[in-house]
PDB file of C-alpha atoms in Angstrom:
ATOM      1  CA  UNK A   4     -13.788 -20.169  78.191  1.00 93.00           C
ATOM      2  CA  UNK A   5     -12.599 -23.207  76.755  1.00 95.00           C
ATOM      3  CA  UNK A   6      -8.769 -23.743  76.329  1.00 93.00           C
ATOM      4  CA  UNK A   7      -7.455 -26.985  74.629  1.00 94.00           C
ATOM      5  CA  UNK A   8      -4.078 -28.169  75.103  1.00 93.00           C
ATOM      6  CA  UNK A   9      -2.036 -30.462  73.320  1.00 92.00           C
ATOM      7  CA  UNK A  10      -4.632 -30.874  70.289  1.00 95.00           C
ATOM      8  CA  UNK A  11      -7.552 -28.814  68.833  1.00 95.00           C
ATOM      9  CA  UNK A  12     -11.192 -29.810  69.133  1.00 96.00           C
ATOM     10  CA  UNK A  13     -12.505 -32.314  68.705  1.00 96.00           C
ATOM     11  CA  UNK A  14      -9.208 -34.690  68.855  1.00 97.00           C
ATOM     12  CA  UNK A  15      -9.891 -36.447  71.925  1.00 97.00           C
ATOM     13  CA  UNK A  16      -6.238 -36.491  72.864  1.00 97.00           C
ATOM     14  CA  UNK A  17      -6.742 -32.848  74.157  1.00 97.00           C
ATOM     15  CA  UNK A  18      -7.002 -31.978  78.059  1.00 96.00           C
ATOM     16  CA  UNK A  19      -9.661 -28.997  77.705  1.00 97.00           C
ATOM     17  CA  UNK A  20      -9.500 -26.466  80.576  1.00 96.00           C
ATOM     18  CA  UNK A  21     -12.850 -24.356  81.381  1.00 96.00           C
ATOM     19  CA  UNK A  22     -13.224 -21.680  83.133  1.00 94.00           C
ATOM     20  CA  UNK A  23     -16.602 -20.865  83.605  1.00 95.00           C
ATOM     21  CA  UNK A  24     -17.615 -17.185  83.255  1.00 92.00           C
ATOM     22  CA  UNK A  25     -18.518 -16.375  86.976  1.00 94.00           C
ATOM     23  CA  UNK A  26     -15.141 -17.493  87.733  1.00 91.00           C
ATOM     24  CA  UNK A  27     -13.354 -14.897  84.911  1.00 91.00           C
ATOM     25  CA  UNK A  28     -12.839 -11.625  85.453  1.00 89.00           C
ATOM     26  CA  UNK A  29     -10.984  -8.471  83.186  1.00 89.00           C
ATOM     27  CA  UNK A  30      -7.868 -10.042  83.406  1.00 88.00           C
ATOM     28  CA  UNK A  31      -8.832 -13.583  82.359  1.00 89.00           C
ATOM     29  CA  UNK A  32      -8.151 -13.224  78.770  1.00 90.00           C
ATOM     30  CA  UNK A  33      -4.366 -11.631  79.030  1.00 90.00           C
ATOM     31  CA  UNK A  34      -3.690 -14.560  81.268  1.00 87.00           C
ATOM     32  CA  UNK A  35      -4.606 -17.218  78.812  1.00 88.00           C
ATOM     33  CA  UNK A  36      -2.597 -15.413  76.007  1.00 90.00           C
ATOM     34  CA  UNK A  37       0.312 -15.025  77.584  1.00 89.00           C
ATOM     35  CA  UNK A  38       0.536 -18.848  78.553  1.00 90.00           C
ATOM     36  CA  UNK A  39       0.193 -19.527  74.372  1.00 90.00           C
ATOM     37  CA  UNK A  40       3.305 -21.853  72.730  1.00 91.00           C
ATOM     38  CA  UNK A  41       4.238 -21.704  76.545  1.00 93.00           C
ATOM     39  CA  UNK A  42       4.708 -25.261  78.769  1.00 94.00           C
ATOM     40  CA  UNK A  43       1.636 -25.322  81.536  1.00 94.00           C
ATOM     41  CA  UNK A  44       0.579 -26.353  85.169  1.00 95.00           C
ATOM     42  CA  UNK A  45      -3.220 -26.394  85.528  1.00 95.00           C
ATOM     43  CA  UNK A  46      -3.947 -27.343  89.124  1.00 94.00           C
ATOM     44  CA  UNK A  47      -7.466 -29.094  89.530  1.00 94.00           C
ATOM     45  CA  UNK A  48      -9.021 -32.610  89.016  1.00 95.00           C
ATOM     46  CA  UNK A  49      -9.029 -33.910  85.809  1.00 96.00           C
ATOM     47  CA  UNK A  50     -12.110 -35.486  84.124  1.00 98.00           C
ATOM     48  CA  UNK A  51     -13.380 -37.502  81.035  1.00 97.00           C
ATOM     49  CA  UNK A  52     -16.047 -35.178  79.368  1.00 97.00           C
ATOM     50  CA  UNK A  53     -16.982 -36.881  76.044  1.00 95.00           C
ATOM     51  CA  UNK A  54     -14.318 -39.053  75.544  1.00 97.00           C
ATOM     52  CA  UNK A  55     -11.351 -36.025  76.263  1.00 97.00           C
ATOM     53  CA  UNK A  56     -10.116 -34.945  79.742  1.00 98.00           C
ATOM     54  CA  UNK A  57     -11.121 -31.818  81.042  1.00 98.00           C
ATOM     55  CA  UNK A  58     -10.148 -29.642  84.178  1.00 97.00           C
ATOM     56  CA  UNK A  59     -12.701 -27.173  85.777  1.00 97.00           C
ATOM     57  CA  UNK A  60     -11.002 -24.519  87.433  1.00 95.00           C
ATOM     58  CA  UNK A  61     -11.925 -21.489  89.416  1.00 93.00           C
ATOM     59  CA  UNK A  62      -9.607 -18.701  88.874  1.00 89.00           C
ATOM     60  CA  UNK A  63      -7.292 -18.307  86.257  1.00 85.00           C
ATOM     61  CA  UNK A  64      -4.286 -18.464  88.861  1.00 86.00           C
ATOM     62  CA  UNK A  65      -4.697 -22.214  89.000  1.00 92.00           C
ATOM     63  CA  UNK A  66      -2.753 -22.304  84.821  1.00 91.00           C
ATOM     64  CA  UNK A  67       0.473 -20.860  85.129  1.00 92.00           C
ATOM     65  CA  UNK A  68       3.365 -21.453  83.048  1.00 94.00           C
ATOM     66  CA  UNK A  69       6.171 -23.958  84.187  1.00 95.00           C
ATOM     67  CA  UNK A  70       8.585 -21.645  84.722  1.00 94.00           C
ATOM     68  CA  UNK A  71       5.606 -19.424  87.133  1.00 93.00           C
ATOM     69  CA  UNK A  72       5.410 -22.906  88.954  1.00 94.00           C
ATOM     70  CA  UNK A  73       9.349 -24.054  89.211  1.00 95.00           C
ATOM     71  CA  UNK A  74       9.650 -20.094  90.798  1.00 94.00           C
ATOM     72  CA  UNK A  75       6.931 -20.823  93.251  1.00 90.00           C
ATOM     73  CA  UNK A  76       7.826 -24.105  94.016  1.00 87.00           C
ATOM     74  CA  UNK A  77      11.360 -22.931  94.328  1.00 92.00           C
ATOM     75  CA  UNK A  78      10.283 -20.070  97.132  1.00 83.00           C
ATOM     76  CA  UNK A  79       8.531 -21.836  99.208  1.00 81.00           C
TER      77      UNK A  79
END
């Protein structure tokens, strides 16, 4: 799954997140919609991957919204 934020393919001013599909599950999909017109955190290492960045990450808990984050953040 391929999830592009801040500009469509193939604007290179996109950060692309991937989530590979041993690393999705039922749930994966509701996630992802559910964070659309929404501000994000995406926890992981950014990369350049043809000239955009791109973040790899393993479980679709690592993209929450802000507000998921400030909440957590805020409980700790």
């Amino acid at each position: 799954m391929f999830i592009n934020i801040g500009a469509d393919y193939p604007d290179k001013s996109r950060l692309t997140v991937v989530i590979w599909g041993e690393n999705r599950d039922d749930t994966t999909e509701d996630i992802v919609d559910s964070l659309l017109g929404k501000e994000v955190v995406v926890f992981g290492s950014p990369y350049e991957y043809n000239g955009a960045a791109q973040i790899e990450i393993m479980d679709p808990s690592e993209l929450l919204t802000y507000e998921e984050f400030i909440d957590a953040y805020e409980n700790q």
